CSV table of C-alpha atoms in Angstrom, one decimal:
chain,number,residue,atom,x,y,z
J,1393,MET,CA,-77.0,116.5,24.5
J,1394,VAL,CA,-75.9,114.8,27.6
J,1395,ALA,CA,-73.8,118.6,27.2
J,1396,ASP,CA,-76.1,120.8,26.8
J,1397,LEU,CA,-78.6,119.2,29.7
J,1398,ASN,CA,-81.2,122.0,30.0
J,1399,ILE,CA,-83.8,120.5,32.4
J,1400,GLU,CA,-85.0,122.3,35.7
J,1401,LEU,CA,-83.9,119.4,38.5
J,1402,THR,CA,-83.4,118.8,42.4
J,1403,ASP,CA,-80.6,117.6,43.9
J,1404,VAL,CA,-83.0,114.3,44.5
J,1405,GLN,CA,-84.0,114.5,40.8
J,1406,LYS,CA,-80.2,114.5,39.4
J,1407,ARG,CA,-79.6,111.4,41.2
J,1408,ALA,CA,-82.6,109.6,39.9
J,1409,LEU,CA,-81.8,110.7,36.1
J,1410,PHE,CA,-78.3,109.5,36.5
J,1411,LYS,CA,-79.6,106.1,38.5
J,1412,LEU,CA,-81.7,105.3,35.2
J,1413,ALA,CA,-78.1,106.4,32.9
J,1414,VAL,CA,-76.0,103.5,35.2
J,1415,ASP,CA,-78.3,100.9,35.0
J,1416,LEU,CA,-78.8,101.6,31.3
J,1417,VAL,CA,-75.3,101.2,30.9
J,1418,LYS,CA,-75.0,97.9,32.8
J,1419,ALA,CA,-77.9,96.7,31.5
J,1420,ASP,CA,-75.9,94.4,29.1
J,1421,LYS,CA,-72.8,93.1,30.9
J,1422,GLN,CA,-70.5,95.4,29.2
J,1423,ILE,CA,-69.5,98.6,29.7
J,1424,HIS,CA,-68.2,100.4,26.4
J,1425,LYS,CA,-65.6,103.1,26.6
J,1426,ASP,CA,-68.0,105.6,24.8
J,1427,GLU,CA,-70.9,105.1,27.3
J,1428,VAL,CA,-68.3,106.2,30.5
J,1429,SER,CA,-67.6,109.4,28.7
J,1430,LEU,CA,-71.0,110.1,28.9
J,1431,LEU,CA,-72.1,109.1,32.1
J,1432,ASP,CA,-68.8,110.9,32.9
J,1433,ARG,CA,-70.1,114.0,31.3
J,1434,LEU,CA,-73.9,113.4,32.5
J,1435,GLN,CA,-72.2,113.4,36.2
J,1436,ARG,CA,-70.8,117.0,35.3
J,1437,ALA,CA,-74.3,118.2,33.8
J,1438,CYS,CA,-76.0,116.9,37.1
J,1439,GLY,CA,-73.3,118.7,39.1
J,1440,ILE,CA,-73.3,115.6,40.9
J,1441,GLY,CA,-70.2,115.5,43.4
J,1442,VAL,CA,-68.1,112.0,43.7
J,1443,SER,CA,-69.3,112.1,47.5
J,1444,ASP,CA,-72.6,112.2,46.3
J,1445,LEU,CA,-72.2,109.5,43.9
J,1446,GLU,CA,-72.8,107.0,46.4
J,1447,PHE,CA,-76.3,107.6,46.5
J,1448,ILE,CA,-77.3,106.2,43.1
J,1449,HIS,CA,-77.0,102.7,44.5
J,1450,TYR,CA,-79.7,103.3,47.1
J,1451,ILE,CA,-82.2,104.1,45.1
J,1452,SER,CA,-84.5,101.3,43.8
J,1453,LEU,CA,-85.5,101.7,39.8
J,1454,GLN,CA,-89.3,101.7,40.7
J,1455,GLN,CA,-88.1,105.0,43.1
J,1456,ALA,CA,-85.9,107.2,39.9
J,1457,ILE,CA,-88.6,106.4,38.3
J,1458,SER,CA,-91.2,107.5,40.8
J,1459,CYS,CA,-88.9,110.5,41.4
J,1460,LEU,CA,-88.7,111.9,38.0
J,1461,SER,CA,-92.7,111.2,37.4
J,1462,THR,CA,-93.7,114.9,38.6
J,1463,LEU,CA,-90.9,116.7,35.7
J,1464,SER,CA,-93.2,118.2,33.0
J,1465,GLU,CA,-94.0,116.2,30.3
J,1466,GLN,CA,-90.9,118.6,28.3
J,1467,SER,CA,-88.3,117.7,30.8
J,1468,LYS,CA,-90.1,114.1,31.0
J,1469,GLN,CA,-89.0,114.0,27.4
J,1470,GLN,CA,-85.7,116.0,27.3
J,1471,ALA,CA,-84.3,113.3,30.0
J,1472,LEU,CA,-85.6,110.4,27.9
J,1473,GLU,CA,-83.6,112.1,25.3
J,1474,VAL,CA,-80.5,111.8,27.1
J,1475,LEU,CA,-80.6,108.2,27.9
J,1476,SER,CA,-81.5,107.1,24.5
J,1477,SER,CA,-78.5,108.6,23.8
J,1478,ILE,CA,-76.7,106.3,26.5
J,1479,VAL,CA,-78.0,103.3,25.3
J,1480,GLY,CA,-76.6,104.1,21.6
J,1481,ALA,CA,-73.5,105.2,22.3
J,1482,ASP,CA,-72.0,101.7,21.9
J,1483,SER,CA,-73.6,101.8,18.7
J,1484,ASP,CA,-75.1,98.0,19.4
J,1485,ILE,CA,-78.3,98.0,21.5
J,1486,ASP,CA,-78.4,94.9,23.2
J,1487,SER,CA,-82.1,93.6,24.0
J,1488,ARG,CA,-81.4,94.0,27.7
J,1489,GLU,CA,-80.9,98.0,26.9
J,1490,SER,CA,-84.0,97.9,24.8
J,1491,MET,CA,-86.6,96.5,27.5
J,1492,LEU,CA,-84.8,98.7,30.5
J,1493,LEU,CA,-85.0,102.0,28.4
J,1494,THR,CA,-88.3,100.7,26.7
J,1495,ALA,CA,-89.7,100.2,30.6
J,1496,ILE,CA,-88.7,103.7,31.8
J,1497,ARG,CA,-90.5,105.5,28.4
J,1498,LEU,CA,-93.3,103.5,29.1
J,1499,ALA,CA,-93.8,104.5,33.0
J,1500,LEU,CA,-92.8,108.3,32.6
J,1501,GLU,CA,-94.7,109.5,29.1
J,1502,GLU,CA,-98.1,110.8,29.6
J,1503,GLN,CA,-99.8,108.8,27.4
J,1504,SER,CA,-98.6,105.3,28.8
J,1505,GLN,CA,-97.7,106.3,32.8
J,1506,GLY,CA,-101.9,105.9,33.5
J,1507,TRP,CA,-101.2,102.1,32.2
J,1508,CYS,CA,-97.9,101.6,33.0
J,1509,THR,CA,-96.0,101.1,36.0
J,1510,VAL,CA,-92.4,99.5,37.2
J,1511,VAL,CA,-92.3,97.3,40.7
J,1512,SER,CA,-89.1,96.4,42.2
J,1513,THR,CA,-88.8,93.4,45.1
J,1514,SER,CA,-86.1,92.4,47.2
J,1515,ASP,CA,-85.9,88.3,48.4
J,1516,ILE,CA,-87.4,86.9,45.6
J,1517,ASP,CA,-87.8,83.2,46.1
J,1518,ALA,CA,-87.8,81.9,42.6
J,1519,GLU,CA,-86.5,81.9,39.3
J,1520,CYS,CA,-87.4,85.4,37.0
J,1521,SER,CA,-87.3,84.2,33.2
J,1522,ALA,CA,-87.1,87.8,31.3
J,1523,GLU,CA,-88.0,85.7,28.2
J,1524,GLN,CA,-91.0,85.6,29.4
J,1525,ILE,CA,-94.6,87.8,29.8
J,1526,ILE,CA,-96.9,86.5,31.9
J,1527,TYR,CA,-100.6,87.6,32.1
J,1528,LEU,CA,-102.0,88.4,36.0
J,1529,GLU,CA,-105.3,89.8,37.2
J,1530,ARG,CA,-107.3,90.6,40.5
J,1531,GLU,CA,-110.2,90.0,39.3
J,1532,GLN,CA,-111.3,88.6,36.6
J,1533,CYS,CA,-111.2,90.7,33.2
J,1534,SER,CA,-113.5,89.3,30.5
J,1535,GLY,CA,-112.7,91.4,28.3
J,1536,VAL,CA,-108.9,90.1,28.3
J,1537,HIS,CA,-110.2,86.7,28.3
J,1538,SER,CA,-112.5,87.6,25.3
J,1539,VAL,CA,-109.0,88.9,23.4
J,1540,LEU,CA,-106.6,86.1,24.5
J,1541,SER,CA,-108.8,83.1,24.0
J,1542,ASP,CA,-110.0,84.6,20.5
J,1543,LYS,CA,-106.7,81.9,18.5
J,1544,TYR,CA,-106.2,84.9,15.6
J,1545,ASP,CA,-106.4,87.7,18.2
J,1546,TYR,CA,-104.2,85.2,20.6
J,1547,LEU,CA,-101.9,84.3,17.1
J,1548,LEU,CA,-101.8,87.8,16.4
J,1549,LEU,CA,-100.2,89.4,20.1
J,1550,THR,CA,-97.7,85.9,20.9
J,1551,LYS,CA,-95.9,86.5,17.4
J,1552,ALA,CA,-95.8,90.9,17.9
J,1553,LEU,CA,-94.5,89.1,21.3
J,1554,ASN,CA,-92.3,86.2,19.6
J,1555,ASP,CA,-91.1,89.1,17.3
J,1556,VAL,CA,-88.9,91.4,20.4
J,1557,GLY,CA,-88.0,87.7,22.0
J,1558,LEU,CA,-91.1,86.7,24.3
J,1559,GLN,CA,-92.9,84.2,25.2
J,1560,LEU,CA,-96.8,85.1,26.3
J,1561,PHE,CA,-97.6,82.7,29.6
J,1562,TYR,CA,-101.6,82.8,29.7
J,1563,LEU,CA,-102.6,79.9,32.2
J,1564,PRO,CA,-105.9,79.2,30.5
J,1565,ASN,CA,-103.8,78.2,27.3
J,1566,VAL,CA,-100.8,76.7,29.1
J,1567,VAL,CA,-103.4,74.1,31.0
J,1568,ALA,CA,-105.2,73.7,27.9
J,1569,GLU,CA,-102.0,72.8,26.1
J,1570,LEU,CA,-100.5,70.7,28.8
J,1571,GLU,CA,-103.7,68.4,28.6
J,1572,ARG,CA,-104.1,67.9,25.3
J,1573,ARG,CA,-100.1,66.9,25.2
J,1574,TRP,CA,-100.0,64.9,28.0
J,1575,ASP,CA,-103.1,62.8,27.3
J,1576,ASP,CA,-102.2,62.5,24.1
J,1577,SER,CA,-99.2,60.5,25.1
J,1578,GLU,CA,-98.4,57.2,24.0
J,1579,GLY,CA,-98.9,54.8,26.9
J,1580,ALA,CA,-101.0,57.5,29.7
J,1581,GLU,CA,-102.3,55.6,32.1
J,1582,GLY,CA,-104.9,58.5,33.3
J,1583,ASP,CA,-105.3,62.3,33.3
J,1584,PHE,CA,-101.8,64.2,32.7
J,1585,ASP,CA,-100.2,60.4,34.1
J,1586,PHE,CA,-96.9,61.5,32.2
J,1587,LEU,CA,-97.1,65.1,33.0
J,1588,ARG,CA,-97.4,63.6,36.6
J,1589,ARG,CA,-94.5,60.9,36.1
J,1590,SER,CA,-92.1,64.1,34.4
J,1591,MET,CA,-92.6,66.0,37.2
J,1592,GLU,CA,-91.3,63.5,39.5
J,1593,PHE,CA,-88.0,63.3,38.0
J,1594,ILE,CA,-87.1,67.2,37.9
J,1595,VAL,CA,-88.5,68.4,40.9
J,1596,PRO,CA,-89.1,67.9,44.4
J,1597,VAL,CA,-92.5,65.2,44.8
J,1598,GLY,CA,-94.0,67.5,48.1
J,1599,ASP,CA,-97.6,67.0,48.2
J,1600,ARG,CA,-97.9,63.2,46.6
J,1601,VAL,CA,-101.4,63.5,47.5
J,1602,ARG,CA,-102.2,66.8,45.1
J,1603,LEU,CA,-99.3,65.4,42.4
J,1604,SER,CA,-101.6,62.4,42.4
J,1605,ASP,CA,-105.0,64.5,41.2
J,1606,LEU,CA,-103.1,66.9,38.6
J,1607,ASN,CA,-106.5,66.9,36.4
J,1608,ASN,CA,-108.3,68.2,39.9
J,1609,THR,CA,-105.4,70.3,40.6
J,1610,LEU,CA,-105.1,72.0,37.2
J,1611,GLY,CA,-108.7,72.2,36.8
J,1612,GLY,CA,-109.2,74.2,39.9
J,1613,LEU,CA,-106.1,76.5,39.1
J,1614,ASP,CA,-107.2,80.1,37.8
J,1615,THR,CA,-105.6,82.7,37.5
J,1616,LYS,CA,-106.8,84.9,39.9
J,1617,THR,CA,-104.9,82.2,42.2
J,1618,PHE,CA,-102.2,81.8,40.7
J,1619,TYR,CA,-101.9,86.0,40.5
J,1620,LYS,CA,-101.1,85.3,44.4
J,1621,ILE,CA,-99.3,82.3,43.8
J,1622,VAL,CA,-97.0,84.5,42.1
J,1623,CYS,CA,-96.9,87.4,44.0
J,1624,SER,CA,-95.8,84.9,46.7
J,1625,ARG,CA,-93.0,83.5,45.5
J,1626,TYR,CA,-92.0,87.0,44.1
J,1627,ASN,CA,-92.4,88.7,47.1
J,1628,ILE,CA,-94.7,91.4,46.1
J,1629,GLU,CA,-97.9,92.8,48.2
J,1630,PRO,CA,-100.8,91.4,46.1
J,1631,ASN,CA,-101.9,95.4,46.4
J,1632,ARG,CA,-99.0,96.7,45.3
J,1633,ILE,CA,-99.6,96.6,41.9
J,1634,PRO,CA,-102.7,98.6,41.1
J,1635,TYR,CA,-104.2,96.5,38.2
J,1636,GLN,CA,-106.8,94.4,37.9
J,1637,GLY,CA,-105.8,92.1,35.1
J,1638,PHE,CA,-102.0,92.8,33.8
J,1639,LEU,CA,-99.3,91.7,31.7
J,1640,MET,CA,-95.5,91.6,34.1
J,1641,VAL,CA,-92.2,91.5,32.5
J,1642,LYS,CA,-88.8,91.3,34.3
J,1643,ILE,CA,-86.8,94.3,33.7
J,1644,GLU,CA,-83.4,93.5,35.1
J,1645,ASP,CA,-81.7,92.2,38.0
J,1646,ASN,CA,-80.4,94.6,40.3
J,1647,TYR,CA,-78.3,96.1,43.6
J,1648,LEU,CA,-79.5,98.1,46.2
J,1649,LEU,CA,-77.0,98.9,49.3
J,1650,GLU,CA,-79.2,98.9,52.6
J,1651,ASP,CA,-78.6,101.9,55.0
J,1652,ASP,CA,-76.5,98.6,56.8
J,1653,GLY,CA,-74.2,98.7,54.2
J,1654,ARG,CA,-75.2,95.6,52.8
J,1655,LEU,CA,-75.9,94.8,49.2
J,1656,VAL,CA,-79.5,93.4,48.4
J,1657,LYS,CA,-80.9,91.9,46.0
J,1658,MET,CA,-83.6,93.3,43.4
J,1659,VAL,CA,-85.4,92.3,40.4
J,1660,ASP,CA,-87.3,95.7,38.4
J,1661,PHE,CA,-90.8,94.0,36.8
J,1662,LEU,CA,-92.4,96.3,34.2
J,1663,CYS,CA,-96.0,95.8,34.8
J,1664,ILE,CA,-99.0,96.7,31.8
J,1665,ASP,CA,-102.9,97.7,32.9
J,1666,ILE,CA,-104.1,95.5,29.8
J,1667,SER,CA,-107.9,95.6,31.7
J,1668,GLU,CA,-109.0,97.3,28.3
J,1669,GLN,CA,-107.8,98.7,24.8
J,1670,VAL,CA,-106.0,95.1,25.2
J,1671,LYS,CA,-104.4,94.8,21.6
J,1672,GLN,CA,-103.3,98.7,21.3
J,1673,ARG,CA,-100.9,98.4,24.4
J,1674,ILE,CA,-99.7,95.5,23.4
J,1675,LEU,CA,-98.3,96.4,20.6
J,1676,HIS,CA,-97.6,99.8,21.6
J,1677,PHE,CA,-94.9,98.1,24.2
J,1678,VAL,CA,-94.1,95.7,21.1
J,1679,ARG,CA,-93.5,99.0,18.7
J,1680,LEU,CA,-91.4,100.9,21.7
J,1681,LEU,CA,-89.1,97.6,21.8
J,1682,GLU,CA,-88.4,97.5,17.8
J,1683,GLN,CA,-87.4,100.9,17.5
J,1684,ASN,CA,-84.5,101.3,20.4
J,1685,VAL,CA,-82.9,98.8,18.3
J,1686,ASN,CA,-81.4,102.6,16.1
J,1687,LEU,CA,-78.4,100.2,15.0
J,1688,ILE,CA,-78.5,101.3,10.7
J,1689,SER,CA,-76.7,99.4,8.7
J,1690,TYR,CA,-73.8,101.7,6.5
J,1691,GLU,CA,-72.3,99.2,4.2
J,1692,GLY,CA,-73.0,98.0,1.1
J,1693,TYR,CA,-76.5,98.7,-0.5
J,1694,TYR,CA,-77.8,100.3,3.1
J,1695,ARG,CA,-74.8,102.6,1.9
J,1696,ILE,CA,-75.7,103.2,-1.7
J,1697,LEU,CA,-79.3,104.0,-0.5
J,1698,TYR,CA,-78.3,106.7,2.1
J,1699,ASP,CA,-76.1,108.3,-0.1
J,1700,TYR,CA,-78.9,108.4,-3.1
J,1701,LEU,CA,-80.9,109.6,0.2
J,1702,SER,CA,-78.5,112.4,1.0
J,1703,SER,CA,-78.6,116.0,-0.1
J,1704,GLU,CA,-75.0,115.3,-1.5
J,1705,ALA,CA,-76.1,111.8,-3.6
J,1706,LYS,CA,-75.3,111.2,-7.1
J,1707,ILE,CA,-77.1,109.4,-9.7
J,1708,ALA,CA,-76.3,108.4,-12.8
J,1709,SER,CA,-79.0,109.7,-15.1
J,1710,SER,CA,-80.5,109.3,-18.0
J,1711,LEU,CA,-81.1,112.1,-20.1
J,1712,LEU,CA,-84.6,113.1,-22.0
J,1713,ILE,CA,-85.3,115.3,-24.8
J,1714,ASP,CA,-88.7,117.0,-24.4
J,1715,ARG,CA,-91.2,118.2,-26.6
J,1716,LYS,CA,-90.0,122.0,-26.0
J,1717,GLY,CA,-86.7,120.6,-27.0
J,1718,GLU,CA,-84.8,120.8,-23.2
J,1719,LEU,CA,-82.0,118.1,-22.2
J,1720,ARG,CA,-83.4,116.8,-18.8
J,1721,LEU,CA,-81.8,114.7,-16.3
J,1722,VAL,CA,-84.3,112.0,-15.8
J,1723,ASP,CA,-83.7,110.8,-12.6
J,1724,ILE,CA,-82.5,114.2,-10.9
J,1725,ASP,CA,-85.8,115.8,-11.3
J,1726,ASN,CA,-86.4,115.8,-14.3
J,1727,MET,CA,-83.7,118.8,-14.3
J,1728,ALA,CA,-83.3,120.7,-17.8
J,1729,LEU,CA,-79.8,121.1,-18.3
J,1730,ARG,CA,-78.8,125.0,-18.8
J,1731,PHE,CA,-76.1,125.4,-21.7
J,1732,GLU,CA,-74.6,128.9,-23.0
J,1733,SER,CA,-75.5,129.4,-26.4
J,1734,ALA,CA,-77.8,126.3,-26.3
J,1735,PRO,CA,-79.8,125.5,-29.6
J,1736,GLN,CA,-76.0,125.4,-30.7
J,1737,ALA,CA,-74.1,123.6,-28.0
J,1738,LYS,CA,-77.2,120.9,-27.6
J,1739,SER,CA,-77.2,120.3,-31.4
J,1740,LEU,CA,-73.5,119.3,-31.2
J,1741,TYR,CA,-73.7,117.6,-28.3
J,1742,LEU,CA,-77.2,115.5,-30.2
J,1743,LEU,CA,-74.6,114.8,-33.3
J,1744,LEU,CA,-71.9,113.6,-31.5
J,1745,MET,CA,-73.7,111.2,-29.1
J,1746,PHE,CA,-75.0,110.3,-32.7
J,1747,TYR,CA,-71.5,109.2,-33.6
J,1748,GLY,CA,-71.0,107.4,-30.5
J,1749,LYS,CA,-67.6,106.2,-29.0
J,1750,VAL,CA,-66.2,106.3,-32.3
J,1751,GLY,CA,-66.4,110.3,-32.6
J,1752,VAL,CA,-65.8,112.7,-35.3
J,1753,PRO,CA,-62.6,113.2,-36.4
J,1754,GLN,CA,-61.3,117.3,-36.6
J,1755,SER,CA,-60.8,116.5,-40.4
J,1756,CYS,CA,-64.2,116.1,-40.7
J,1757,PHE,CA,-65.1,119.1,-39.0
J,1758,GLU,CA,-62.5,120.6,-41.3
J,1759,GLN,CA,-63.4,119.7,-44.6
J,1760,ALA,CA,-67.5,120.3,-43.3
J,1761,LEU,CA,-66.3,124.0,-43.0
J,1762,GLY,CA,-64.4,124.1,-46.2
J,1763,TYR,CA,-67.2,123.1,-48.1
J,1764,LEU,CA,-69.7,125.4,-46.2
J,1765,ASN,CA,-67.5,128.6,-46.7
J,1766,ASN,CA,-66.8,127.6,-50.8
J,1767,ALA,CA,-67.8,130.4,-53.1
J,1768,GLU,CA,-69.3,128.6,-55.2
J,1769,ILE,CA,-72.2,127.4,-52.1
J,1770,LEU,CA,-71.8,130.8,-50.4
J,1771,GLU,CA,-73.0,132.3,-53.8
J,1772,SER,CA,-75.5,129.8,-54.2
J,1773,ILE,CA,-77.1,130.5,-49.9
J,1774,ASN,CA,-77.1,134.2,-50.9
J,1775,SER,CA,-78.9,133.6,-54.0
J,1776,ASP,CA,-83.0,133.9,-54.5
J,1777,ILE,CA,-83.3,130.5,-55.5
J,1778,PHE,CA,-81.5,128.9,-52.4
J,1779,SER,CA,-83.5,125.9,-51.0
J,1780,LEU,CA,-82.1,123.6,-47.8
J,1781,GLU,CA,-84.1,120.7,-49.3
J,1782,ARG,CA,-81.9,120.7,-52.3
J,1783,LEU,CA,-79.1,121.5,-50.3
J,1784,LYS,CA,-79.4,118.3,-48.6
J,1785,GLN,CA,-80.4,115.6,-50.7
J,1786,THR,CA,-77.1,117.3,-53.0
J,1787,LEU,CA,-75.1,116.0,-49.2
J,1788,LEU,CA,-76.7,113.3,-49.4
J,1789,ALA,CA,-75.7,112.3,-52.7
J,1790,TYR,CA,-71.1,113.3,-52.1
J,1791,ARG,CA,-72.0,110.3,-49.8
J,1792,SER,CA,-68.8,111.0,-47.5
J,1793,ASP,CA,-68.6,111.7,-43.9
J,1794,TRP,CA,-68.3,115.4,-44.2
J,1795,ALA,CA,-71.2,115.9,-46.4
J,1796,TYR,CA,-72.9,113.5,-44.1
J,1797,LEU,CA,-72.1,115.8,-41.2
J,1798,ILE,CA,-73.5,118.8,-42.6
J,1799,TYR,CA,-76.7,116.7,-43.6
J,1800,ASN,CA,-77.3,115.5,-39.6
J,1801,LEU,CA,-76.1,118.9,-38.1
J,1802,ILE,CA,-79.2,120.9,-40.3
J,1803,VAL,CA,-81.0,118.0,-39.1
J,1804,ILE,CA,-80.2,118.5,-35.4
J,1805,TYR,CA,-80.2,121.8,-35.0
J,1806,ASP,CA,-83.4,122.8,-37.6
J,1807,TYR,CA,-84.8,120.6,-34.3
J,1808,PHE,CA,-83.7,122.2,-31.6
J,1809,SER,CA,-83.4,125.3,-33.2
J,1810,THR,CA,-86.6,128.3,-33.9
J,1811,LYS,CA,-85.0,129.9,-36.9
J,1812,ASP,CA,-86.3,129.5,-40.0
J,1813,SER,CA,-84.9,126.5,-42.5
J,1814,ALA,CA,-86.4,128.4,-45.2
J,1815,LYS,CA,-83.9,131.7,-44.9
J,1816,SER,CA,-80.1,131.4,-45.9
J,1817,SER,CA,-79.0,132.8,-43.3
J,1818,PHE,CA,-79.9,129.7,-41.5
J,1819,LEU,CA,-76.9,127.8,-42.6
J,1820,GLY,CA,-74.9,130.2,-41.2
J,1821,TYR,CA,-75.5,128.6,-37.6
J,1822,ILE,CA,-74.4,125.2,-39.0
J,1823,SER,CA,-71.0,127.2,-40.0
J,1824,LYS,CA,-70.5,128.7,-36.7
J,1825,ILE,CA,-71.1,125.6,-34.8
J,1826,ILE,CA,-68.6,123.8,-36.7
J,1827,GLN,CA,-66.5,126.7,-36.5
J,1828,HIS,CA,-67.1,127.0,-33.0
J,1829,ARG,CA,-67.2,123.3,-31.4
J,1830,SER,CA,-64.6,123.8,-28.8
J,1831,ALA,CA,-66.3,126.6,-27.5
J,1832,LEU,CA,-69.6,125.0,-27.9
J,1833,LYS,CA,-67.6,121.5,-26.0
J,1834,ASN,CA,-66.8,124.0,-23.3
J,1835,TYR,CA,-70.5,125.2,-22.5
J,1836,VAL,CA,-72.2,121.5,-22.7
J,1837,ASN,CA,-69.0,120.3,-20.4
J,1838,THR,CA,-69.4,123.2,-18.1
J,1839,GLY,CA,-73.2,122.1,-18.3
J,1840,PHE,CA,-73.5,119.0,-16.7
J,1841,SER,CA,-70.1,119.1,-14.7
J,1842,SER,CA,-72.4,122.2,-12.8
J,1843,VAL,CA,-75.1,119.2,-11.5
J,1844,HIS,CA,-74.2,118.1,-8.4
J,1845,ARG,CA,-76.1,115.2,-8.0
J,1846,LEU,CA,-74.8,113.7,-11.1
J,1847,ALA,CA,-72.9,110.6,-10.5
J,1848,GLY,CA,-70.1,110.2,-13.6
J,1849,ALA,CA,-70.8,113.5,-15.1
J,1850,ASP,CA,-67.2,112.7,-17.5
J,1851,GLN,CA,-69.2,110.0,-19.3
J,1852,TYR,CA,-71.9,112.6,-20.5
J,1853,CYS,CA,-69.5,115.7,-21.5
J,1854,ILE,CA,-67.5,116.1,-24.6
J,1855,LYS,CA,-63.7,114.6,-25.1
J,1856,TYR,CA,-61.6,115.6,-27.2
J,1857,ASP,CA,-59.1,113.2,-27.8
J,1858,LYS,CA,-55.1,114.5,-29.0
J,1859,GLN,CA,-53.8,111.1,-29.8
J,1860,SER,CA,-56.9,110.9,-32.7
J,1861,LYS,CA,-57.9,114.3,-32.9
J,1862,SER,CA,-61.4,114.0,-33.0
J,1863,TYR,CA,-64.5,114.7,-30.6
J,1864,SER,CA,-66.9,112.1,-29.0
J,1865,VAL,CA,-69.6,111.4,-26.1
J,1866,GLU,CA,-69.9,108.3,-24.7
J,1867,TYR,CA,-72.9,108.3,-23.3
J,1868,SER,CA,-74.9,105.9,-24.8
J,1869,SER,CA,-77.6,107.3,-27.2
J,1870,THR,CA,-79.6,103.6,-25.9
J,1871,ALA,CA,-80.3,105.1,-22.7
J,1872,LEU,CA,-81.6,108.9,-24.8
J,1873,ALA,CA,-85.2,109.6,-24.8
J,1874,ILE,CA,-87.0,112.0,-26.9
J,1875,GLN,CA,-90.5,113.3,-26.4
J,1876,SER,CA,-92.8,113.8,-29.5
J,1877,ALA,CA,-95.0,116.5,-29.5
J,1878,ASP,CA,-98.2,115.0,-28.3
J,1879,GLY,CA,-96.0,114.0,-25.4
J,1880,VAL,CA,-95.5,110.3,-25.8
J,1881,THR,CA,-91.7,109.5,-24.7
J,1882,HIS,CA,-89.7,107.2,-27.2
J,1883,PRO,CA,-86.2,105.6,-27.2
J,1884,ALA,CA,-84.3,107.9,-29.6
J,1885,THR,CA,-83.3,105.4,-31.6
J,1886,SER,CA,-86.6,105.1,-32.7
J,1887,HIS,CA,-87.7,108.2,-32.9
J,1888,ASP,CA,-88.2,109.8,-36.5
J,1889,LEU,CA,-85.6,112.7,-35.3
J,1890,TRP,CA,-82.8,110.0,-35.2
J,1891,CYS,CA,-84.6,108.0,-38.2
J,1892,LYS,CA,-83.4,111.2,-40.0
J,1893,LEU,CA,-79.8,111.2,-39.8
J,1894,LYS,CA,-77.1,109.1,-42.5
J,1895,LYS,CA,-73.2,107.5,-41.3
């Protein structure tokens, strides 16, 4: 993003953008090598020479933002993307970086620049907390007070601000809390007595008359008066902030070079006008602070989730035989598996799944094929009195593994195939399945292995064990489902097809 800087900027705007980038890098009080690398690239992209670099230290945060505010909305968005990439360079977004980037965004974006501004001030005669956000007003804003005095709205907004590390200082509630807390103190001699005694210990006494009458002093303090007090302590011209009622939060401490070479300490504040749309604007501010924490965990269960969501995601899927006889991967968009010689290949696959990990010895297949090729059986098959049902009963009467195998294959193939089982030619397909089992095994395995999103494809495939000389499928039949003609899905082991099979 930095290398491809395609924003039309004047020299002053380039320095302003670079000033903001440097401030973001410094915000967390540590500099990562990747951040330095990005600054180098941004400096080259902006064409800022070594001699020009010093000029950024003469620009305040307020001046830099004001300089970029005249850009088109598209250019401002590009600038914000550059700044965001710099913040995320070290993969560790500090809350101070997040606050600074949020302030820049609010002061520049079209939807918020009318009600957000950044104020930079120097020679501050007070401590500035970055963990507190204060409500101030130049004029009474009844709409704001109606929201903040409502206990449910106040709870909602303070909870939202607390979640991003900010404590709301709303003077009316602070005074009410002090009155409630200190007046209820055991042994209190009068209004705010315990507060007065505490203050004598922790701050210089100053005006003892005022301290002795805290009830009247606090009672006469309103938000408009407190606004002037804060502006005086923070060296801010009262009319410098253009809002009637607003929130103010410290963004950062900074230093500015004066023309005579002196370093002057600066403090930057974000001011948010909430004289209208109180809740909407506060929550928008909070959401930006939350969104700027762009760290994504990529370990443990998070990695499993992201890998699953990615285009190369793999998943171990359940299998379903739908009512049309299609074998589907339920967890991969219900994908239908494609096998060459499908009815025969699917029949062999389901047969071996029925026998499970024990599998079927090659000798059993050979015995079954020998029986089907027997001259007496062939003569019976080719006769006009051939009956598949009578043959099935004969096979069951043998009570042998090879006979059960033929019987099961007849039942399964009849389920998958559209061939007429009443015709003598039907049995010829059973012979071909047994005879060409090796080729059908390859067709099945190719069908599964061609599904790139299928995890552990090996467990679905037909295996031939050279030592035991047997065919088997590891995938458990308990994870197979079969759909009936009415569309109802059943576990395979309770479906009519499965119940017909014999061992």
